[in-house]
Coordinates of C-alpha atoms in Angstrom, one line a residue:
M1 CA 30.8 60.9 47.8
S2 CA 29.7 58.0 50.0
S3 CA 29.4 55.7 47.0
G4 CA 33.0 56.5 46.1
I5 CA 34.1 55.6 49.6
G6 CA 32.1 52.4 49.3
L7 CA 33.9 51.5 46.1
V8 CA 37.3 52.0 47.9
L9 CA 36.2 49.8 50.7
S10 CA 35.1 47.1 48.3
I11 CA 38.4 47.3 46.5
A12 CA 40.3 47.1 49.8
K13 CA 38.2 44.1 50.9
D14 CA 39.0 42.2 47.7
A15 CA 42.6 43.2 48.0
L16 CA 42.7 41.8 51.5
A17 CA 41.1 38.6 50.3
A18 CA 43.5 38.2 47.4
Q19 CA 46.6 38.7 49.5
Q20 CA 45.2 36.2 52.0
Y21 CA 44.8 33.7 49.2
G22 CA 48.4 34.4 48.2
I23 CA 49.6 33.9 51.8
Y24 CA 47.6 30.7 52.0
V25 CA 49.2 29.3 48.8
T26 CA 52.6 30.4 49.9
S27 CA 52.1 28.7 53.3
H28 CA 51.0 25.6 51.5
N29 CA 54.1 25.6 49.3
I30 CA 56.4 26.1 52.3
A31 CA 54.7 23.3 54.3
N32 CA 55.2 20.9 51.3
V33 CA 58.8 21.9 50.5
N34 CA 59.9 18.3 51.3
T35 CA 56.8 16.4 50.1
P36 CA 57.8 14.0 47.3
G37 CA 56.1 14.8 44.0
Y38 CA 54.6 18.1 45.2
S39 CA 54.3 20.8 42.6
K40 CA 54.7 24.5 43.5
Q41 CA 51.3 26.3 43.4
T42 CA 50.6 30.0 42.6
A43 CA 47.6 32.1 43.1
V44 CA 46.5 33.8 39.9
F45 CA 45.1 37.4 40.2
E46 CA 43.1 39.3 37.7
A47 CA 41.8 42.9 37.6
K48 CA 38.0 43.1 37.9
K49 CA 36.0 44.5 35.0
P50 CA 35.9 48.3 35.4
A51 CA 32.6 50.1 36.1
P52 CA 31.4 53.6 34.9
F53 CA 31.5 56.2 37.7
G54 CA 31.0 59.9 37.2
G55 CA 31.6 59.7 33.5
V56 CA 34.7 57.6 33.7
L57 CA 35.5 53.9 34.0
L58 CA 36.9 53.0 37.4
G59 CA 38.7 49.8 38.2
R60 CA 36.9 47.7 40.8
G61 CA 39.9 45.9 42.3
V62 CA 41.1 42.3 42.0
D63 CA 39.8 38.7 41.8
T64 CA 41.6 35.5 42.6
T65 CA 40.7 33.5 39.5
E66 CA 42.5 30.2 40.2
I67 CA 45.4 28.4 41.9
V68 CA 47.7 26.8 39.3
R69 CA 50.4 24.1 39.9
A70 CA 53.7 24.5 38.2
S71 CA 53.9 21.3 36.2
D72 CA 54.7 20.1 32.7
Q73 CA 53.0 16.8 32.1
I74 CA 55.2 16.2 29.0
I75 CA 58.3 16.3 31.2
E76 CA 56.5 14.3 33.9
N77 CA 55.8 11.6 31.3
R78 CA 59.4 11.6 30.0
V79 CA 60.7 11.1 33.6
M80 CA 58.3 8.2 34.0
Q81 CA 59.4 6.5 30.8
Q82 CA 63.1 6.9 31.6
K83 CA 62.5 5.6 35.1
S84 CA 60.9 2.6 33.6
S85 CA 64.1 1.8 31.7
L86 CA 66.3 2.7 34.8
Y87 CA 64.5 0.3 37.1
C88 CA 64.6 -2.4 34.6
Y89 CA 68.4 -2.3 34.4
K90 CA 68.7 -1.7 38.2
E91 CA 66.9 -5.0 38.9
M92 CA 68.9 -6.8 36.2
E93 CA 72.1 -5.5 37.6
N94 CA 71.3 -6.7 41.1
Y95 CA 70.4 -10.2 39.9
M96 CA 73.5 -10.3 37.6
L97 CA 75.7 -9.6 40.6
A98 CA 74.0 -12.5 42.4
M99 CA 74.4 -14.7 39.4
E100 CA 78.1 -13.9 38.9
G101 CA 78.6 -14.8 42.6
L102 CA 77.1 -18.3 41.9
F103 CA 80.0 -19.1 39.6
N104 CA 82.5 -17.6 42.1
E105 CA 85.5 -17.7 39.7
T106 CA 87.9 -16.2 42.3
S107 CA 87.4 -19.2 44.6
D108 CA 89.3 -22.5 44.8
T109 CA 86.0 -24.3 44.4
S110 CA 85.1 -22.6 41.1
L111 CA 84.3 -25.0 38.3
S112 CA 87.3 -23.7 36.3
T113 CA 89.7 -24.6 39.1
M114 CA 88.0 -28.0 39.7
L115 CA 88.0 -28.9 36.0
G116 CA 91.7 -28.3 35.8
E117 CA 92.3 -30.4 38.9
F118 CA 90.2 -33.2 37.5
W119 CA 92.6 -33.5 34.5
N120 CA 95.6 -33.3 36.8
L121 CA 94.3 -36.2 38.9
W122 CA 93.9 -38.3 35.8
H123 CA 97.5 -37.4 35.0
D124 CA 98.5 -38.6 38.4
I125 CA 96.8 -41.9 37.7
S126 CA 98.6 -42.2 34.4
N127 CA 101.9 -41.9 36.3
D128 CA 100.8 -44.7 38.8
P129 CA 97.8 -46.6 37.3
S130 CA 97.6 -49.0 40.2
G131 CA 98.0 -46.4 43.0
T132 CA 95.3 -46.6 45.6
A133 CA 95.8 -43.0 46.9
E134 CA 95.6 -41.6 43.3
R135 CA 92.4 -43.5 42.6
I136 CA 90.8 -42.3 45.9
A137 CA 91.9 -38.7 45.2
L138 CA 90.3 -38.8 41.8
Y139 CA 87.1 -40.3 43.1
E140 CA 86.8 -37.8 45.9
H141 CA 87.5 -34.9 43.6
S142 CA 85.0 -36.2 41.1
L143 CA 82.3 -36.2 43.8
L144 CA 83.2 -32.6 44.5
I145 CA 83.1 -31.5 40.9
S146 CA 79.7 -33.3 40.5
Q147 CA 78.4 -31.5 43.6
Q148 CA 79.7 -28.2 42.3
F149 CA 77.8 -28.6 39.0
K150 CA 74.7 -29.6 40.9
S151 CA 75.1 -26.7 43.3
V152 CA 75.4 -24.0 40.6
D153 CA 72.5 -25.6 38.7
S154 CA 70.4 -25.6 41.9
D155 CA 71.3 -22.0 42.7
L156 CA 70.3 -21.0 39.2
L157 CA 67.0 -22.8 39.6
Q158 CA 66.5 -21.0 42.9
L159 CA 67.3 -17.7 41.2
N160 CA 64.6 -18.5 38.7
T161 CA 62.1 -19.1 41.5
D162 CA 63.2 -15.9 43.3
L163 CA 62.5 -14.0 40.1
T164 CA 59.1 -15.5 39.6
N165 CA 58.3 -14.6 43.2
A166 CA 59.5 -11.0 42.5
V167 CA 57.2 -10.9 39.5
K168 CA 54.3 -12.1 41.6
A169 CA 54.9 -9.4 44.2
G170 CA 55.4 -6.8 41.5
V171 CA 52.1 -7.7 39.8
G172 CA 50.3 -7.3 43.2
R173 CA 51.8 -3.8 43.6
V174 CA 50.9 -2.8 40.1
N175 CA 47.3 -3.7 40.8
E176 CA 47.3 -1.7 44.0
I177 CA 48.7 1.3 42.2
T178 CA 46.2 1.2 39.3
A179 CA 43.3 0.9 41.7
A180 CA 44.5 3.9 43.6
I181 CA 45.0 5.9 40.4
A182 CA 41.4 5.0 39.3
N183 CA 40.1 6.3 42.6
L184 CA 42.0 9.5 42.2
N185 CA 40.7 9.9 38.7
N186 CA 37.2 9.7 40.0
E187 CA 37.9 12.3 42.7
I188 CA 39.7 14.7 40.3
A189 CA 37.0 14.5 37.7
G190 CA 34.4 15.3 40.4
L191 CA 36.3 18.2 41.9
E192 CA 37.5 19.9 38.8
I193 CA 34.1 21.0 37.7
D194 CA 34.9 24.4 39.4
A195 CA 38.6 24.3 40.2
S196 CA 41.8 22.4 39.7
A197 CA 42.5 19.6 42.1
N198 CA 46.2 20.3 42.3
D199 CA 47.2 18.2 45.3
L200 CA 45.3 15.2 44.0
R201 CA 47.0 15.6 40.7
D202 CA 50.3 15.5 42.4
Q203 CA 49.3 12.4 44.4
R204 CA 48.3 10.8 41.1
N205 CA 51.6 11.6 39.4
V206 CA 53.5 10.1 42.4
L207 CA 51.5 6.9 41.9
A208 CA 52.0 6.9 38.2
S209 CA 55.7 7.5 38.7
E210 CA 55.8 4.4 40.9
L211 CA 53.8 2.4 38.4
A212 CA 56.4 3.3 35.8
E213 CA 59.0 1.7 38.0
Y214 CA 57.2 -1.6 37.6
I215 CA 56.0 -1.6 34.0
D216 CA 56.4 0.3 30.8
M217 CA 53.3 2.5 30.1
K218 CA 51.9 5.5 28.4
I219 CA 49.6 8.2 29.9
F220 CA 46.8 10.0 28.1
E221 CA 44.8 12.7 29.9
Q222 CA 41.1 12.9 29.2
S223 CA 39.1 16.1 28.8
N224 CA 37.8 15.7 32.4
G225 CA 41.3 15.4 33.8
A226 CA 41.2 11.7 34.3
F227 CA 44.2 9.5 33.2
T228 CA 44.0 6.6 30.8
I229 CA 47.1 4.4 31.2
V230 CA 48.0 1.9 28.5
S231 CA 50.8 -0.7 28.9
A232 CA 52.3 -3.6 27.1
K233 CA 50.5 -5.0 24.0
G234 CA 48.2 -2.0 24.2
V235 CA 46.3 -3.3 27.2
V236 CA 44.5 -0.7 29.4
L237 CA 45.5 -0.6 33.0
V238 CA 43.5 2.5 34.0
N239 CA 40.6 4.1 32.1
G240 CA 38.8 6.8 34.1
N241 CA 37.7 5.4 37.4
D242 CA 38.2 1.8 36.2
G243 CA 41.3 -0.1 37.0
Y244 CA 42.2 -3.4 35.2
D245 CA 44.3 -6.1 37.0
I246 CA 47.1 -8.2 35.8
E247 CA 47.9 -11.6 37.3
L248 CA 50.7 -14.1 37.4
D249 CA 49.4 -17.3 35.8
G250 CA 52.1 -20.0 36.3
S251 CA 55.1 -18.2 34.9
S252 CA 53.1 -15.9 32.6
V253 CA 51.8 -12.4 33.2
K254 CA 48.2 -11.9 32.0
W255 CA 45.9 -8.9 31.7
Q256 CA 42.3 -9.3 32.8
G257 CA 39.7 -7.5 30.8
S258 CA 36.3 -6.4 32.1
G259 CA 34.6 -9.3 30.5
G260 CA 36.9 -11.8 32.2
N261 CA 39.0 -12.5 29.1
K262 CA 42.8 -12.9 29.7
V263 CA 45.6 -11.7 27.5
D264 CA 49.2 -13.0 27.9
I265 CA 51.4 -9.9 28.0
T266 CA 54.6 -11.6 29.3
N267 CA 56.7 -11.1 26.3
N268 CA 55.4 -7.6 25.7
I269 CA 56.6 -6.2 29.0
S270 CA 60.0 -4.7 28.1
N271 CA 60.7 -2.2 30.9
G272 CA 60.3 -1.5 34.5
K273 CA 61.1 -4.0 37.3
L274 CA 58.7 -6.5 35.8
G275 CA 60.6 -6.3 32.4
G276 CA 63.9 -6.6 34.2
W277 CA 62.8 -9.6 36.2
L278 CA 61.3 -11.3 33.2
D279 CA 64.4 -10.7 31.1
M280 CA 66.6 -12.1 33.8
R281 CA 64.4 -15.2 34.3
D282 CA 63.5 -16.1 30.8
E283 CA 66.6 -14.9 28.9
I284 CA 69.7 -14.7 31.0
V285 CA 69.2 -17.2 33.8
A286 CA 67.5 -19.6 31.4
K287 CA 70.4 -19.4 28.9
Y288 CA 73.2 -19.9 31.4
K289 CA 71.4 -22.7 33.1
Q290 CA 70.9 -24.5 29.8
D291 CA 74.5 -23.7 28.7
L292 CA 75.8 -25.1 32.0
T293 CA 73.8 -28.3 31.4
E294 CA 75.2 -28.5 27.9
L295 CA 78.7 -28.3 29.3
A296 CA 78.0 -30.9 32.0
S297 CA 76.4 -33.2 29.4
E298 CA 79.3 -33.0 27.1
F299 CA 81.9 -33.3 29.9
I300 CA 80.1 -36.4 31.2
W301 CA 79.9 -37.9 27.7
A302 CA 83.5 -37.2 26.8
V303 CA 84.8 -38.9 29.9
N304 CA 82.4 -41.8 29.8
K305 CA 82.9 -42.5 26.1
Q306 CA 86.7 -42.9 26.7
H307 CA 86.3 -44.6 30.1
S308 CA 84.0 -47.3 28.6
Q309 CA 86.9 -48.3 26.2
G310 CA 89.1 -49.2 29.1
V311 CA 89.5 -51.6 32.0
G312 CA 90.2 -51.2 35.7
L313 CA 92.4 -53.3 37.9
T314 CA 89.7 -55.9 38.0
T315 CA 87.0 -57.1 35.6
F316 CA 83.2 -57.2 36.2
S317 CA 81.2 -60.1 37.6
S318 CA 78.1 -58.1 36.9
A319 CA 77.3 -54.7 35.5
T320 CA 74.1 -52.6 35.2
G321 CA 73.8 -49.5 33.1
T322 CA 73.2 -46.1 34.6
Y323 CA 70.9 -44.9 31.7
S324 CA 67.3 -46.1 31.2
A325 CA 65.6 -46.9 28.0
S326 CA 61.9 -46.1 28.3
A327 CA 61.2 -48.3 25.3
P328 CA 63.7 -51.2 25.2
G329 CA 62.1 -52.4 21.9
A330 CA 62.8 -49.1 20.2
V331 CA 65.9 -48.5 18.1
V332 CA 68.7 -47.2 20.4
T333 CA 69.7 -44.5 17.9
T334 CA 66.3 -42.8 18.1
F335 CA 64.5 -40.5 20.5
A336 CA 61.9 -43.1 21.0
S337 CA 64.3 -45.3 22.9
G338 CA 64.3 -42.8 25.8
L339 CA 68.1 -42.9 26.2
D340 CA 69.7 -39.6 27.3
Y341 CA 72.5 -40.0 24.8
Y342 CA 70.6 -41.8 22.0
D343 CA 72.0 -39.2 19.5
K344 CA 75.6 -40.2 20.3
I345 CA 75.1 -43.8 19.2
S346 CA 76.0 -44.8 15.7
G347 CA 76.5 -48.0 13.7
G348 CA 79.6 -49.9 14.9
T349 CA 80.8 -52.7 17.1
F350 CA 82.2 -53.4 20.6
E351 CA 84.2 -56.2 22.0
V352 CA 83.2 -58.3 25.0
W353 CA 85.9 -60.3 26.8
V354 CA 84.8 -63.1 29.0
Y355 CA 87.2 -64.7 31.6
D356 CA 86.9 -67.8 33.6
S357 CA 87.8 -68.2 37.3
T358 CA 91.5 -68.3 36.5
D359 CA 91.3 -65.0 34.4
T360 CA 91.8 -67.0 31.2
L361 CA 89.8 -66.0 28.2
A362 CA 86.8 -68.3 28.2
N363 CA 86.1 -68.2 24.5
G364 CA 89.6 -67.8 23.2
G365 CA 89.2 -64.1 22.4
G366 CA 87.0 -61.1 22.4
T367 CA 83.6 -61.5 20.9
T368 CA 82.1 -58.8 18.8
V369 CA 78.6 -57.3 19.3
T370 CA 77.3 -55.3 16.3
V371 CA 75.1 -52.2 16.5
T372 CA 73.2 -51.0 13.4
G373 CA 70.6 -48.5 12.5
V374 CA 67.8 -50.9 13.6
T375 CA 69.3 -52.4 16.8
T376 CA 67.2 -52.2 20.0
L377 CA 68.3 -52.6 23.6
N378 CA 66.6 -55.9 23.6
D379 CA 68.7 -56.9 20.6
I380 CA 71.9 -55.9 22.4
A381 CA 70.9 -58.0 25.5
T382 CA 70.2 -61.0 23.3
A383 CA 73.5 -60.6 21.5
I384 CA 75.5 -60.5 24.7
T385 CA 73.7 -63.5 26.1
A386 CA 74.6 -65.5 23.0
L387 CA 78.4 -64.8 23.5
D388 CA 79.1 -67.4 26.1
P389 CA 77.1 -69.9 28.3
D390 CA 78.4 -68.2 31.5
I391 CA 77.3 -64.6 30.6
S392 CA 73.7 -63.3 30.2
A393 CA 72.1 -59.9 29.7
S394 CA 68.6 -58.6 30.1
V395 CA 66.7 -55.3 30.4
N396 CA 65.6 -54.8 34.0
A397 CA 62.4 -53.2 35.2
D398 CA 64.1 -49.7 35.1
G399 CA 64.9 -50.1 31.4
K400 CA 68.6 -50.6 32.1
L401 CA 70.9 -53.2 30.6
A402 CA 71.9 -55.7 33.3
I403 CA 74.8 -58.2 32.6
T404 CA 75.5 -61.1 34.9
T405 CA 77.8 -64.2 34.9
T406 CA 78.0 -67.6 36.4
N407 CA 80.7 -70.0 37.6
N408 CA 83.0 -67.2 38.7
H409 CA 83.3 -65.8 35.2
T410 CA 84.0 -62.1 34.7
F411 CA 84.0 -59.8 31.7
A412 CA 85.4 -56.5 30.3
F413 CA 85.0 -54.4 27.2
S414 CA 87.0 -52.7 24.5
D415 CA 87.0 -51.1 21.1
D416 CA 83.5 -49.6 21.1
T417 CA 83.1 -47.8 17.8
S418 CA 79.3 -47.5 18.3
N419 CA 79.4 -45.5 21.5
V420 CA 76.6 -47.7 22.8
L421 CA 78.4 -48.7 26.0
A422 CA 78.8 -45.1 27.1
A423 CA 75.2 -44.3 26.1
L424 CA 73.9 -47.2 28.2
G425 CA 76.1 -46.3 31.2
I426 CA 78.1 -49.6 31.1
N427 CA 81.7 -49.3 32.3
T428 CA 81.4 -45.5 32.7
F429 CA 82.8 -43.0 35.1
F430 CA 80.0 -40.6 35.6
R431 CA 76.2 -41.0 35.8
G432 CA 73.6 -38.5 34.8
S433 CA 73.4 -36.3 31.8
T434 CA 72.7 -32.8 33.2
A435 CA 74.4 -30.4 35.6
G436 CA 71.6 -31.1 38.2
G437 CA 71.7 -34.9 37.8
M438 CA 75.5 -35.4 37.6
G439 CA 77.3 -37.9 39.9
V440 CA 80.0 -40.5 40.0
N441 CA 79.1 -44.0 38.9
D442 CA 78.1 -46.0 42.1
V443 CA 80.2 -48.9 40.8
I444 CA 83.3 -46.8 41.1
G445 CA 82.2 -45.6 44.5
S446 CA 82.0 -49.1 45.7
D447 CA 85.4 -50.1 44.3
K448 CA 88.0 -47.7 43.0
D449 CA 89.6 -50.6 41.1
Y450 CA 87.0 -50.1 38.5
I451 CA 88.5 -46.8 37.4
A452 CA 89.6 -47.8 33.9
A453 CA 93.1 -46.6 33.4
A454 CA 94.2 -49.5 31.2
R455 CA 93.1 -51.0 27.9
I456 CA 92.7 -54.6 26.9
D457 CA 95.2 -55.7 24.3
S458 CA 92.9 -56.5 21.3
D459 CA 95.7 -57.2 18.9
A460 CA 95.2 -60.8 17.9
T461 CA 98.9 -61.1 16.8
S462 CA 100.1 -59.9 20.2
S463 CA 101.4 -62.2 22.8
G464 CA 99.4 -60.3 25.4
Y465 CA 96.1 -60.7 23.4
G466 CA 93.1 -60.3 25.7
T467 CA 95.1 -59.3 28.7
F468 CA 95.7 -56.0 30.5
A469 CA 98.4 -54.9 33.0
A470 CA 98.1 -53.1 36.3
G471 CA 100.8 -50.7 35.1
D472 CA 99.0 -49.9 31.8
N473 CA 98.1 -46.2 31.6
T474 CA 96.8 -46.1 28.0
N475 CA 93.2 -45.2 28.8
A476 CA 94.2 -42.8 31.5
L477 CA 96.4 -40.9 29.1
A478 CA 93.5 -40.8 26.6
I479 CA 91.3 -39.2 29.2
V480 CA 94.0 -36.7 30.1
D481 CA 94.1 -35.8 26.4
L482 CA 90.4 -34.9 26.5
Q483 CA 91.5 -31.6 28.3
Y484 CA 93.0 -30.5 24.9
T485 CA 90.4 -32.0 22.6
S486 CA 87.8 -29.7 21.0
V487 CA 84.2 -30.9 21.0
S488 CA 81.0 -29.6 19.6
I489 CA 78.8 -28.2 22.4
S490 CA 75.4 -26.5 22.1
E491 CA 75.3 -22.8 23.0
W492 CA 72.0 -21.1 23.4
S493 CA 70.5 -17.7 22.8
Y494 CA 67.3 -17.0 24.7
D495 CA 64.9 -14.2 23.5
R496 CA 61.5 -13.7 25.1
I497 CA 60.2 -12.1 21.9
N498 CA 61.9 -13.8 19.0
G499 CA 62.3 -17.3 20.6
N500 CA 65.3 -19.4 21.6
T501 CA 68.1 -20.3 19.2
E502 CA 70.5 -23.3 19.6
G503 CA 73.9 -22.6 18.2
T504 CA 77.1 -24.7 18.3
S505 CA 80.5 -23.9 19.8
T506 CA 83.6 -26.0 19.0
A507 CA 86.0 -25.8 21.9
T508 CA 87.6 -27.8 24.6
I509 CA 85.6 -28.3 27.8
E510 CA 87.5 -25.7 29.7
E511 CA 87.4 -23.2 26.8
Y512 CA 83.6 -23.5 26.6
Y513 CA 83.4 -22.9 30.3
H514 CA 85.7 -19.9 30.2
S515 CA 83.6 -18.5 27.3
L516 CA 80.4 -19.0 29.3
V517 CA 81.8 -17.2 32.4
G518 CA 83.3 -14.5 30.1
S519 CA 80.1 -13.8 28.3
L520 CA 78.3 -13.6 31.7
G521 CA 80.8 -10.9 32.8
I522 CA 80.4 -9.0 29.5
K523 CA 76.6 -9.2 29.9
G524 CA 76.8 -7.9 33.4
S525 CA 79.0 -5.0 32.3
S526 CA 76.6 -4.1 29.5
I527 CA 73.7 -4.0 31.9
S528 CA 75.7 -1.8 34.4
R529 CA 76.5 0.6 31.6
S530 CA 72.8 0.8 30.6
R531 CA 71.8 1.4 34.2
A532 CA 74.4 4.2 34.6
F533 CA 73.2 5.8 31.3
N534 CA 69.6 5.7 32.3
E535 CA 70.4 7.0 35.8
V536 CA 72.1 10.1 34.2
M537 CA 69.1 10.6 32.0
V538 CA 66.6 10.3 34.9
N539 CA 68.7 12.8 36.9
E540 CA 68.7 15.3 34.1
L541 CA 65.0 15.0 33.5
N542 CA 64.4 15.3 37.3
T543 CA 66.5 18.5 37.3
M544 CA 64.3 19.8 34.5
R545 CA 61.2 18.9 36.5
E546 CA 62.5 20.4 39.7
S547 CA 63.3 23.7 37.9
I548 CA 59.6 23.9 37.0
S549 CA 57.8 22.3 39.9
S550 CA 60.0 22.4 43.0
V551 CA 59.4 24.9 45.9
S552 CA 62.2 27.4 46.5
L553 CA 62.1 28.7 50.0
D554 CA 63.9 31.9 49.0
E555 CA 61.3 32.6 46.4
E556 CA 58.4 31.8 48.8
M557 CA 59.8 34.1 51.5
T558 CA 60.1 36.9 49.0
Q559 CA 56.6 36.3 47.8
L560 CA 55.3 36.2 51.4
M561 CA 56.8 39.6 52.1
Q562 CA 55.1 41.0 48.9
Y563 CA 51.8 39.6 50.0
Q564 CA 52.4 41.0 53.5
H565 CA 53.1 44.5 52.3
A566 CA 50.1 44.4 49.9
Y567 CA 47.9 43.2 52.7
A568 CA 49.1 46.0 54.9
A569 CA 48.4 48.5 52.1
A570 CA 44.9 47.2 51.6
A571 CA 44.3 47.5 55.4
K572 CA 45.5 51.1 55.2
L573 CA 42.9 51.7 52.5
I574 CA 40.2 50.6 54.9
S575 CA 41.7 52.9 57.6
V576 CA 41.8 55.9 55.2
S577 CA 38.3 55.2 53.9
D578 CA 37.1 55.1 57.5
E579 CA 38.6 58.5 58.2
M580 CA 37.1 59.9 55.1
L581 CA 33.7 58.5 56.1
H582 CA 34.0 60.1 59.6
T583 CA 35.0 63.4 58.1
L584 CA 32.0 63.3 55.8
L585 CA 29.7 62.5 58.7
G586 CA 31.1 65.4 60.7
V587 CA 30.1 68.0 58.2
K588 CA 27.1 70.0 59.4

């Protein structure tokens, strides 16, 4: 009889212990109800193997076999993968908003507004070619439009720098996370010899989830519970208790192997914050910065080409080009010459008009300089010097064509079919050839009379041959017409993976700019839609995860009451057994 009472006491003791485990686990769940990434845990009970007693098999109570966490790693991985896409588009959306703000199309200082005003001011000059106020207004506005081009270009360059700095910080955080995951792998593998390290697994998943915010990756679980994490280009970020760093080398992201070898993975990072930053820097910002420069370059060229055909209110006593030839002995139509606009020069001629101190043609008429497919800058200087004893040309130390006169002689130009004057920066309106290097020719800054609104009469049969009038607006009207003239402008497509492609757009200057800004808006809207879609997907997957892993206080309180009642019942068993034992001992 006493052995039977002992069995009851043993069962009661195990029952008390089991319910205590249950209460411990429930308490742990309640305590972590607001802990990010925590997965609900449950104590698993199992009936003990029965034992023979008095000819029958009697149960021996309960064992607590394990404490399991409610988690589905497949769903966890899907959440991480979707988060990687979401954070890619989130970062891109943020930078797109900043980028759209740089162009500021709703402002009076937008390039669109300023381009329109530029043509209007040339129209004002065409109405009053000798007007001082009109010339000053055009000059001042041209300074502003040059500054606006430079400002947007500088802001885009700064955005590029900011993105590189963001990548650098992101790379550092990735390395911190992978090192922490490797340490947790080591702890988990050591602890799970006898039991499941549930809380450490949750901590590791939280870190892995944050890692997915930075870089696209895949997770593989080893037999010992450790994670192997593989990222772009198949490089291993974590393998067991080993973490592998990535680094920013210049503008490239490189993976460092255990042997010290480095692998460039820049163009293989497609998602996460790093992917978004790299896409913004190397594709979107780079494209629009280049397109802006193409626009500025063509705008400068179109105005300069026409301006170089005209004449201001006064002729030149000296002139120096604004563009340098790094190799004055090279053919001007070739890249080797070093001229910014070498590709715009073609075979042709231009007229040089030399005037004496009384503004009379010194040589009876315009003198032609010929440019061919073998002409060098030195050749052009020699040809100009040969035109008249009182004019000479040379190439200065900066590689620029410099023209001077003696005996109070002056000179002017007309009828350039070779485009060489504009390519050399002689008698031009703007200087520079890029958005960042654009400015107004210093010659015009020093004297607004050099704004070339007129044209020299080059008709040899005309009574005004070789002259120009203060009221002549021929060249000003030609520049106004540029507003409606379609030109061929390069338009770029940047792709980190497949490379960059140069296309061509045929449009007016303003049409090209409107297309540029319009495409920027379309790109921004597309990114916002992708962000919204991925946000919905992440929320849905998180809902699935929460339905499996989250702690419900209602459920836990119900479970707690069940454990409490079971504990009380087990305690009652001990009390009853004690009474039975006392009764047995009282029998005489």
